[in-house]
Short mmCIF file of C-alpha atoms in Angstrom, two decimals:
data_model
loop_
_atom_site.label_atom_id
_atom_site.label_comp_id
_atom_site.label_asym_id
_atom_site.label_seq_id
_atom_site.Cartn_x
_atom_site.Cartn_y
_atom_site.Cartn_z
CA MET F 1 48.07 -7.78 32.49
CA LYS F 2 45.34 -8.13 35.17
CA TYR F 3 41.70 -7.59 33.49
CA ARG F 4 42.90 -7.53 29.97
CA PHE F 5 39.98 -9.96 29.25
CA TYR F 6 37.34 -7.46 30.36
CA LEU F 7 38.66 -4.42 28.75
CA LYS F 8 38.59 -6.63 25.80
CA LEU F 9 34.95 -7.51 26.27
CA ILE F 10 34.35 -3.65 26.77
CA ALA F 11 35.92 -3.18 23.41
CA ILE F 12 33.81 -5.67 21.93
CA LEU F 13 30.84 -4.13 23.23
CA ALA F 14 31.80 -1.09 21.95
CA LEU F 15 32.47 -2.70 18.63
CA ILE F 16 28.96 -4.26 18.70
CA PHE F 17 27.36 -0.39 19.37
CA ALA F 18 29.65 0.97 16.18
CA LEU F 19 28.14 -2.10 14.27
CA LEU F 20 24.81 -0.82 15.05
CA VAL F 21 25.42 2.55 14.12
CA ALA F 22 26.65 1.25 10.89
CA LYS F 23 23.39 -0.98 10.59
CA SER F 24 21.37 2.19 11.02
CA PHE F 25 23.01 3.74 7.73
CA ILE F 26 21.82 0.54 5.96
CA SER F 27 18.24 1.09 7.36
CA GLY F 28 18.57 4.90 5.75
CA LEU F 29 19.93 3.23 2.61
CA VAL F 30 16.47 1.17 2.58
CA SER F 31 14.37 4.47 3.17
CA GLU F 32 16.30 6.19 0.55
CA ARG F 33 15.55 3.28 -2.30
CA GLN F 34 12.15 3.43 -1.12
CA TYR F 35 12.01 7.13 -2.25
CA PHE F 36 13.69 6.50 -5.27
CA ARG F 37 11.02 3.85 -6.18
CA GLN F 38 8.10 6.51 -5.01
CA GLN F 39 9.94 8.89 -7.40
CA ALA F 40 9.56 6.40 -10.17
CA TYR F 41 5.98 5.90 -9.28
CA ASN F 42 5.34 9.34 -9.36
CA ALA F 43 7.32 10.00 -12.61
CA ILE F 44 4.96 7.28 -14.28
CA GLU F 45 1.83 8.49 -12.85
CA GLN F 46 2.55 11.76 -14.76
CA SER F 47 2.28 10.20 -18.01
CA TRP F 48 -0.28 7.43 -17.18
CA PRO F 49 -3.51 7.76 -15.10
CA GLY F 50 -3.37 7.06 -11.69
CA GLU F 51 -5.75 5.22 -9.22
CA GLN F 52 -9.03 5.46 -10.34
CA THR F 53 -12.21 5.57 -8.56
CA VAL F 54 -15.67 5.29 -11.11
CA ALA F 55 -18.81 6.82 -9.43
CA ALA F 56 -22.53 5.31 -10.25
CA PRO F 57 -24.12 7.19 -13.04
CA LEU F 58 -26.31 9.91 -11.93
CA LEU F 59 -29.19 11.73 -13.58
CA VAL F 60 -29.14 15.36 -13.23
CA LEU F 61 -31.99 17.42 -13.94
CA PRO F 62 -31.51 21.40 -13.79
CA TYR F 63 -34.33 23.69 -13.39
CA LYS F 64 -35.98 26.83 -12.75
CA LEU F 65 -38.12 27.67 -10.04
CA ILE F 66 -40.05 30.75 -10.81
CA TYR F 67 -42.49 32.15 -8.05
CA ASN F 68 -44.11 35.58 -6.75
CA ARG F 69 -42.76 37.08 -3.68
CA VAL F 70 -44.13 40.00 -1.73
CA GLU F 71 -42.00 42.44 -0.41
CA THR F 72 -42.41 45.72 1.60
CA ILE F 73 -40.41 48.86 0.56
CA THR F 74 -40.39 52.31 1.58
CA ASP F 75 -41.44 54.90 -0.95
CA THR F 76 -38.65 57.40 -1.20
CA SER F 77 -40.92 60.39 -2.44
CA SER F 78 -43.88 59.76 0.01
CA GLN F 79 -42.07 57.82 2.71
CA LYS F 80 -44.77 55.52 2.91
CA VAL F 81 -44.30 51.56 3.20
CA VAL F 82 -45.65 49.81 0.36
CA SER F 83 -46.03 46.12 -0.96
CA VAL F 84 -44.86 45.05 -4.23
CA VAL F 85 -44.68 41.94 -5.94
CA LYS F 86 -41.71 40.69 -7.12
CA GLU F 87 -40.86 37.59 -9.66
CA VAL F 88 -38.02 35.44 -8.34
CA VAL F 89 -36.18 32.81 -10.23
CA ASP F 90 -34.00 30.02 -8.26
CA TYR F 91 -31.82 27.84 -10.04
CA GLU F 92 -31.79 24.40 -8.66
CA LYS F 93 -30.94 20.76 -9.78
CA LEU F 94 -32.20 17.35 -8.91
CA ILE F 95 -29.85 14.72 -8.84
CA ILE F 96 -31.43 10.98 -8.86
CA SER F 97 -29.20 7.79 -8.25
CA PRO F 98 -29.96 4.58 -10.15
CA SER F 99 -32.42 2.19 -8.61
CA GLN F 100 -30.76 -0.52 -9.93
CA LEU F 101 -27.04 -0.91 -11.13
CA THR F 102 -24.72 -3.48 -12.20
CA ILE F 103 -21.21 -2.92 -12.90
CA ASN F 104 -19.05 -5.70 -14.60
CA THR F 105 -15.23 -4.98 -15.02
CA GLU F 106 -12.38 -7.00 -16.63
CA VAL F 107 -8.97 -5.83 -15.97
CA LYS F 108 -5.48 -6.74 -17.51
CA HIS F 109 -2.25 -5.68 -16.10
CA ASP F 110 0.79 -4.48 -17.36
CA ILE F 111 4.38 -3.41 -15.85
CA ARG F 112 5.68 -0.09 -16.66
CA TYR F 113 9.36 0.52 -15.70
CA ARG F 114 11.26 3.49 -15.05
CA GLY F 115 14.99 2.79 -14.48
CA ILE F 116 14.89 -0.49 -12.59
CA TYR F 117 11.64 -0.22 -10.71
CA GLY F 118 8.61 -1.70 -12.33
CA ILE F 119 5.22 -0.50 -11.55
CA PRO F 120 1.72 -2.47 -12.17
CA VAL F 121 -0.78 -0.56 -14.44
CA TYR F 122 -3.78 -1.72 -15.75
CA SER F 123 -6.70 -1.23 -18.59
CA SER F 124 -9.93 -2.22 -17.54
CA HIS F 125 -13.18 -2.69 -19.92
CA ILE F 126 -16.03 -1.60 -17.67
CA ARG F 127 -19.85 -2.46 -18.44
CA LEU F 128 -22.37 -0.54 -16.61
CA ASN F 129 -26.08 -1.04 -16.87
CA GLY F 130 -28.95 -0.21 -14.61
CA GLU F 131 -32.16 2.00 -14.52
CA PHE F 132 -33.84 5.30 -12.88
CA ASN F 133 -37.13 5.62 -11.52
CA SER F 134 -38.51 9.03 -12.80
CA GLN F 135 -40.97 9.01 -9.85
CA ALA F 136 -38.49 11.47 -8.18
CA ILE F 137 -39.25 14.26 -10.95
CA LEU F 138 -42.80 13.76 -10.17
CA ASP F 139 -42.26 14.23 -6.45
CA GLU F 140 -40.09 17.08 -7.16
CA SER F 141 -42.89 18.78 -9.13
CA GLN F 142 -45.48 17.96 -6.47
CA LYS F 143 -43.42 19.53 -3.66
CA TYR F 144 -43.38 22.78 -5.53
CA LYS F 145 -46.98 22.64 -7.01
CA ASP F 146 -47.61 26.31 -6.19
CA LYS F 147 -44.61 27.28 -7.92
CA THR F 148 -43.39 27.19 -11.46
CA ILE F 149 -40.88 24.48 -12.53
CA GLN F 150 -39.06 24.86 -16.16
CA TRP F 151 -36.64 22.10 -16.56
CA GLY F 152 -33.79 22.36 -18.44
CA THR F 153 -31.81 19.97 -20.05
CA PRO F 154 -31.13 16.58 -18.07
CA ILE F 155 -27.75 14.82 -18.48
CA LEU F 156 -26.32 11.57 -17.28
CA THR F 157 -22.98 12.10 -15.66
CA LEU F 158 -20.20 9.80 -14.83
CA ALA F 159 -17.60 10.86 -12.52
CA VAL F 160 -14.13 9.20 -12.36
CA GLN F 161 -10.91 10.15 -10.29
CA ASP F 162 -8.80 10.79 -13.32
CA GLN F 163 -10.25 11.61 -16.58
CA ARG F 164 -6.84 11.01 -18.61
CA GLY F 165 -7.56 7.17 -18.38
CA ILE F 166 -10.88 7.20 -20.02
CA ASN F 167 -9.77 5.41 -23.51
CA SER F 168 -12.96 4.58 -25.23
CA PRO F 169 -16.09 6.24 -23.79
CA GLY F 170 -18.47 4.28 -25.91
CA GLU F 171 -21.95 5.44 -26.26
CA LEU F 172 -24.83 5.57 -23.77
CA LYS F 173 -27.84 3.33 -24.80
CA TRP F 174 -30.83 5.11 -23.08
CA GLN F 175 -34.10 3.77 -23.70
CA ASP F 176 -34.34 3.10 -27.24
CA GLN F 177 -31.54 5.86 -28.25
CA THR F 178 -28.03 5.69 -28.63
CA LEU F 179 -26.19 9.13 -27.58
CA PRO F 180 -22.67 9.95 -27.58
CA PHE F 181 -20.73 11.17 -24.50
CA GLN F 182 -18.71 14.34 -23.91
CA PRO F 183 -15.63 15.05 -21.65
CA SER F 184 -16.32 16.52 -17.97
CA ALA F 185 -18.82 15.43 -15.47
CA GLY F 186 -20.18 18.80 -15.22
CA LEU F 187 -20.58 18.32 -11.23
CA LYS F 188 -19.48 21.14 -8.88
CA ASP F 189 -15.87 20.50 -7.26
CA LEU F 190 -15.71 17.25 -9.47
CA GLU F 191 -15.40 17.83 -12.96
CA GLN F 192 -13.31 14.67 -13.99
CA GLY F 193 -15.21 12.45 -15.84
CA MET F 194 -17.95 12.41 -18.95
CA HIS F 195 -21.95 13.27 -19.54
CA VAL F 196 -24.37 12.89 -22.26
CA LYS F 197 -27.24 15.35 -22.70
CA LEU F 198 -30.70 13.41 -22.43
CA PRO F 199 -34.30 14.30 -23.80
CA MET F 200 -36.54 15.23 -20.76
CA PRO F 201 -38.52 12.15 -19.28
CA SER F 202 -42.12 12.26 -18.88
CA THR F 203 -43.37 14.30 -15.98
CA ALA F 204 -46.86 12.88 -16.26
CA GLU F 205 -46.28 9.40 -14.82
CA ALA F 206 -43.31 7.60 -13.33
CA THR F 207 -41.57 5.26 -15.62
CA LYS F 208 -38.32 3.13 -15.46
CA LEU F 209 -35.55 5.08 -17.50
CA VAL F 210 -33.24 2.16 -18.73
CA PHE F 211 -29.38 2.65 -19.49
CA SER F 212 -26.41 0.66 -20.40
CA PHE F 213 -22.81 1.67 -21.77
CA GLU F 214 -19.21 0.31 -21.76
CA LEU F 215 -16.00 2.18 -20.92
CA ASP F 216 -12.39 1.33 -21.32
CA LEU F 217 -10.41 3.00 -18.42
CA PHE F 218 -6.70 3.04 -17.88
CA GLY F 219 -5.19 3.64 -14.37
CA MET F 220 -2.44 2.11 -11.89
CA LYS F 221 -2.37 0.49 -8.42
CA ALA F 222 -6.07 0.77 -7.58
CA LEU F 223 -9.55 0.42 -9.12
CA LYS F 224 -12.64 1.41 -6.98
CA PHE F 225 -16.41 2.11 -7.60
CA ALA F 226 -18.46 4.20 -5.69
CA PRO F 227 -22.06 2.49 -5.94
CA LEU F 228 -24.51 5.21 -5.07
CA ALA F 229 -27.61 3.35 -6.06
CA GLN F 230 -30.49 1.95 -4.28
CA ASN F 231 -29.31 -1.58 -5.04
CA ALA F 232 -25.88 -2.31 -6.51
CA GLU F 233 -23.96 -5.31 -7.64
CA ILE F 234 -20.27 -5.00 -8.97
CA LYS F 235 -18.32 -8.01 -10.22
CA ALA F 236 -14.53 -7.59 -11.03
CA SER F 237 -12.11 -10.08 -12.56
CA ALA F 238 -8.57 -9.48 -13.27
CA ASP F 239 -5.27 -11.38 -14.37
CA TRP F 240 -3.35 -10.22 -11.13
CA PRO F 241 -3.04 -12.82 -8.58
CA HIS F 242 -2.20 -10.51 -5.42
CA PRO F 243 -5.16 -8.03 -4.95
CA SER F 244 -5.99 -6.14 -1.81
CA PHE F 245 -9.59 -5.64 -1.21
CA ILE F 246 -10.39 -1.80 0.02
CA GLY F 247 -12.93 0.36 0.38
CA THR F 248 -16.13 0.75 2.94
CA ILE F 249 -17.32 -2.85 2.41
CA LEU F 250 -15.29 -5.98 1.61
CA PRO F 251 -16.77 -8.44 -1.25
CA VAL F 252 -19.41 -11.03 -0.43
CA SER F 253 -17.70 -13.58 -2.26
CA HIS F 254 -14.11 -13.91 -4.30
CA ASP F 255 -11.85 -16.22 -5.70
CA ILE F 256 -8.19 -16.14 -5.92
CA GLN F 257 -5.93 -18.15 -7.93
CA ALA F 258 -2.63 -18.00 -9.46
CA GLN F 259 -4.03 -17.03 -12.77
CA GLY F 260 -6.00 -13.85 -11.31
CA PHE F 261 -8.96 -13.39 -9.16
CA GLN F 262 -12.83 -13.04 -9.13
CA ALA F 263 -14.84 -10.75 -6.63
CA THR F 264 -18.41 -9.36 -6.26
CA TRP F 265 -19.82 -6.73 -4.04
CA ARG F 266 -23.36 -6.17 -3.16
CA SER F 267 -24.84 -3.02 -1.81
CA SER F 268 -27.77 -0.89 -1.04
CA SER F 269 -28.42 2.90 -0.21
CA PHE F 270 -27.82 2.10 3.56
CA SER F 271 -24.41 0.89 2.64
CA PHE F 272 -23.01 4.54 1.84
CA ASN F 273 -25.80 6.52 3.25
CA THR F 274 -26.57 7.52 -0.40
CA GLU F 275 -29.13 10.06 0.18
CA THR F 276 -27.09 12.35 2.16
CA ILE F 277 -24.11 12.33 -0.12
CA ILE F 278 -26.66 13.27 -3.13
CA ALA F 279 -28.42 16.00 -1.22
CA ASP F 280 -24.82 17.49 -0.40
CA CYS F 281 -24.24 17.21 -4.19
CA GLU F 282 -27.44 19.01 -5.02
CA THR F 283 -27.17 21.96 -2.70
CA SER F 284 -23.03 22.38 -2.08
CA SER F 285 -20.42 20.30 -3.40
CA CYS F 286 -20.23 16.79 -5.20
CA ALA F 287 -16.60 16.08 -4.16
CA ASN F 288 -17.86 13.21 -1.90
CA LEU F 289 -19.23 11.17 -4.50
CA LEU F 290 -16.17 9.19 -4.60
CA SER F 291 -15.36 8.84 -0.97
CA ALA F 292 -17.79 5.69 -0.41
CA SER F 293 -16.22 3.11 -2.56
CA VAL F 294 -15.15 -0.54 -2.79
CA GLY F 295 -12.39 -1.81 -5.15
CA PHE F 296 -9.04 -3.52 -5.24
CA GLU F 297 -5.46 -2.69 -5.30
CA LEU F 298 -2.73 -4.57 -7.32
CA VAL F 299 -0.24 -5.49 -4.65
CA GLN F 300 3.19 -6.33 -5.61
CA PRO F 301 3.52 -9.64 -3.63
CA VAL F 302 7.00 -9.12 -2.64
CA ASP F 303 8.02 -5.51 -1.64
CA ILE F 304 11.83 -5.97 -1.43
CA TYR F 305 12.32 -2.95 0.58
CA GLN F 306 9.99 -4.05 3.24
CA GLN F 307 11.37 -7.30 3.37
CA ALA F 308 14.94 -5.87 3.57
CA GLU F 309 13.86 -3.37 6.19
CA ARG F 310 12.44 -6.29 8.21
CA CYS F 311 15.62 -8.04 7.62
CA VAL F 312 17.77 -5.39 8.93
CA LYS F 313 16.22 -5.75 12.27
CA TYR F 314 17.59 -9.11 12.93
CA ALA F 315 21.30 -7.77 12.47
CA GLU F 316 21.73 -7.35 16.15
CA LEU F 317 20.89 -10.96 16.77
CA PHE F 318 23.62 -12.08 14.04
CA ILE F 319 26.09 -9.96 15.34
CA VAL F 320 25.65 -10.62 18.94
CA LEU F 321 25.39 -14.24 18.58
CA THR F 322 28.43 -14.50 16.34
CA PHE F 323 30.57 -12.61 18.74
CA THR F 324 29.40 -14.82 21.68
CA ALA F 325 30.22 -17.79 19.61
CA LEU F 326 33.76 -16.29 19.08
CA ILE F 327 34.01 -15.27 22.71
CA LEU F 328 33.33 -18.73 23.95
CA PHE F 329 35.80 -20.24 21.50
CA GLU F 330 38.36 -18.08 22.52
CA LEU F 331 38.14 -18.89 26.28
CA LEU F 332 37.49 -22.70 25.87
CA LYS F 333 40.19 -23.22 23.18
CA LYS F 334 42.78 -20.71 24.70
CA LEU F 335 43.06 -18.66 21.74
CA ARG F 336 43.43 -14.86 21.03
CA ILE F 337 41.30 -13.14 18.69
CA HIS F 338 42.02 -9.25 17.87
CA PRO F 339 39.46 -6.72 17.97
CA VAL F 340 40.37 -5.97 14.36
CA GLN F 341 39.26 -9.74 13.52
CA TYR F 342 35.96 -9.13 15.43
CA THR F 343 35.55 -5.95 13.48
CA LEU F 344 36.23 -7.61 10.09
CA VAL F 345 33.58 -10.49 11.09
CA GLY F 346 30.93 -7.66 11.99
CA MET F 347 31.47 -5.76 8.76
CA ALA F 348 31.20 -9.34 6.95
CA LEU F 349 27.75 -9.66 8.64
CA LEU F 350 26.59 -6.34 7.43
CA MET F 351 27.75 -6.69 4.03
CA PHE F 352 24.86 -9.54 3.87
CA TYR F 353 22.45 -6.58 3.85
CA LEU F 354 24.12 -4.50 1.34
CA LEU F 355 24.29 -7.51 -1.04
CA LEU F 356 20.63 -8.41 -0.40
CA ILE F 357 19.26 -4.81 -1.18
CA ALA F 358 21.67 -4.40 -4.24
CA TRP F 359 20.86 -7.81 -5.57
CA SER F 360 16.96 -7.72 -4.89
CA GLU F 361 16.58 -4.65 -7.37
CA GLN F 362 18.00 -6.80 -10.26
CA VAL F 363 16.70 -10.64 -9.31
CA ALA F 364 13.63 -11.98 -7.31
CA PHE F 365 14.03 -11.54 -3.45
CA LYS F 366 14.56 -15.04 -2.89
CA TYR F 367 17.61 -15.37 -5.45
CA ALA F 368 19.08 -12.15 -4.00
CA TYR F 369 18.74 -13.65 -0.46
CA GLY F 370 20.52 -16.86 -1.40
CA ILE F 371 23.27 -14.91 -3.14
CA GLY F 372 23.84 -12.50 -0.26
CA ALA F 373 23.54 -15.42 2.41
CA SER F 374 26.02 -18.06 0.59
CA ALA F 375 28.70 -15.30 0.00
CA CYS F 376 29.00 -14.01 3.27
CA THR F 377 28.66 -17.78 4.82
CA LEU F 378 31.54 -18.85 2.46
CA LEU F 379 33.58 -15.93 3.52
CA LEU F 380 33.14 -16.10 7.28
CA THR F 381 33.48 -20.16 7.03
CA CYS F 382 37.02 -19.58 5.73
CA TYR F 383 37.92 -16.99 7.76
CA PHE F 384 36.21 -18.52 11.03
CA GLY F 385 38.53 -21.73 10.29
CA ALA F 386 41.62 -19.45 9.93
CA ILE F 387 41.53 -17.26 13.23
CA LEU F 388 40.33 -20.50 15.24
CA LYS F 389 42.80 -22.55 13.72
CA SER F 390 40.49 -25.17 13.02
CA VAL F 391 38.78 -26.19 9.88
CA LYS F 392 35.97 -28.20 11.88
CA LEU F 393 35.11 -25.11 14.12
CA GLY F 394 35.11 -23.01 10.94
CA LEU F 395 32.93 -25.18 9.59
CA LEU F 396 30.38 -25.38 12.39
CA LEU F 397 30.15 -21.85 12.92
CA GLY F 398 29.55 -21.35 9.04
CA VAL F 399 26.75 -24.20 9.09
CA SER F 400 25.38 -22.60 12.13
CA LEU F 401 25.46 -19.33 10.37
CA ALA F 402 23.81 -20.67 6.98
CA VAL F 403 21.04 -22.19 9.33
CA LEU F 404 20.19 -18.86 10.98
CA TYR F 405 19.96 -17.34 7.54
CA ALA F 406 17.60 -20.03 6.51
CA VAL F 407 15.28 -19.49 9.65
CA LEU F 408 15.31 -15.75 8.85
CA TYR F 409 14.04 -16.29 5.68
CA VAL F 410 11.33 -18.54 7.00
CA ILE F 411 10.48 -15.64 9.30
CA LEU F 412 10.39 -13.14 6.58
CA GLN F 413 8.15 -15.23 4.29
CA SER F 414 5.62 -15.79 7.18
CA GLU F 415 4.62 -12.02 7.93
CA ASN F 416 1.65 -12.73 10.07
CA ASN F 417 3.48 -14.90 12.59
CA ALA F 418 6.75 -13.16 12.15
CA LEU F 419 6.96 -11.81 15.86
CA LEU F 420 6.08 -15.25 17.16
CA MET F 421 8.68 -17.08 15.16
CA GLY F 422 11.27 -14.68 15.78
CA SER F 423 10.65 -14.44 19.64
CA LEU F 424 10.54 -18.44 19.78
CA LEU F 425 13.80 -18.27 17.69
CA THR F 426 15.73 -16.06 20.14
CA PHE F 427 14.35 -17.83 23.24
CA ALA F 428 15.47 -21.16 21.65
CA LEU F 429 19.02 -19.62 20.87
CA LEU F 430 19.12 -18.22 24.29
CA SER F 431 18.34 -21.35 26.04
CA VAL F 432 20.79 -23.39 24.00
CA LEU F 433 23.38 -20.67 25.14
CA MET F 434 22.41 -21.02 28.88
CA LEU F 435 21.94 -24.95 28.81
CA THR F 436 25.59 -25.38 27.09
CA THR F 437 27.45 -22.95 29.52
CA ARG F 438 25.56 -23.85 32.82
CA HIS F 439 28.63 -25.82 34.20
CA PHE F 440 31.15 -23.04 32.82
CA ASP F 441 33.53 -21.82 35.72
CA TRP F 442 33.76 -18.19 34.12
CA TYR F 443 36.18 -16.91 36.67
CA ALA F 444 38.59 -19.90 35.85
CA LEU F 445 38.23 -19.41 32.19
CA THR F 446 39.28 -15.64 32.34
CA ARG F 447 41.72 -16.30 34.62
CA GLN F 448 43.47 -18.76 32.24
CA ASN F 449 42.93 -16.62 29.65
CA GLU F 450 44.62 -13.63 31.28
CA ALA F 451 47.43 -16.08 32.29
CA ILE F 452 48.04 -17.00 28.77
CA ASP F 453 48.11 -13.40 27.92
CA ASP F 454 50.54 -12.65 30.58
CA PHE F 455 52.93 -15.64 29.57
CA ASP F 456 52.89 -14.36 25.82
CA ASP F 457 53.83 -11.01 27.07
CA ASP F 458 56.74 -12.62 29.15
CA VAL F 459 57.78 -14.54 26.08
CA LYS F 460 57.74 -11.30 23.97
CA SER F 461 59.82 -9.59 26.38
CA GLU F 462 62.32 -12.10 26.85
CA ARG F 463 62.85 -12.34 23.06
CA SER F 464 63.18 -8.61 22.59
CA CYS F 465 66.10 -8.63 25.51
#
């Protein structure tokens, strides 16, 4: 039948399109498994503290501002406008950030499981020390020298993102006193945390108010600090070797090793616009106290679903290359490969991704990749040898497929250069194909293939007669 080869080629193209549709279902499976993992994360978060942000300790001094105000009113009986003096009481608060602040934290991780999903959590031991300058109290009194200020009970407050994580609050060492902490930060729009009531500092002269305390804090995924101080230094160490440094500024120094990492941040009031944030907290809301922060995330080094998703993107390349090789052998060796056989080969290529996803949830990604690639390569090598009627050709295609899987694994491991390496691989394969077939007489090959098909049809018809 004339044009039989071209009709077959159209059928193969339609098959490739159908396989790409099937590949989209595999991509959907990856998204579904990612959703299940997020559900596991949310379930663990319900019974374990979530991401933590620790604000700098703040000195909060509430006060009453008492003064007289002259108001004009209309006497209802005489209808005369008269002036009266009223005593006015305004309730204000003064918030002072530390002039010096040092934070040291040591973090130890653990893995909590929900089903097959493991989520890293941590316990941290935090040491904070620093000092406040009481000059701000004198300045506030001087600002309202024509009014009466009655100072309330000052508190030192520490805001955290998730109060459930405060395991051992310790005690505050304030000047020469030791004071216990109480739950709640006591700030507007920011209740999570703890506080301690303090004796009123001297309003006669400026002094340095020295403090220190320790805190055990649980959390998961990330630990950040909001160092709202004139000068702050944060030192963090953890036994997790895969940190991702996040926040407004990066650490000035860090050391990452297989046993864990160490990092140091330094900041000033200019780094986070401290005065504006404190002023907003005094007059309106304190919700922004935790917004300007620095810290780190405990990143899982191999995100199996992200790796699988990237791997699936190369399915088109594997399918097209394999089918192209089969078409070439079909033309050159004058073979006949049925579309059903092409379909089975395509299904075997897609099975690799299902095996990869399933096994990577049980073992390390590299082992899952090896299992999936080995299984599909062995299966296809045997099948190629059968349909091509040549063990050598089957081994040749099998080895080529194994090399492609190996190159793809290298590309997956080199995330930063993946696009470049993938582009070079595609260009190299296209170059090999073009150079290998540059002298082919495609018209002659297709005519020979059609002639063989016609001869086979004639033989079959004669036998039937």
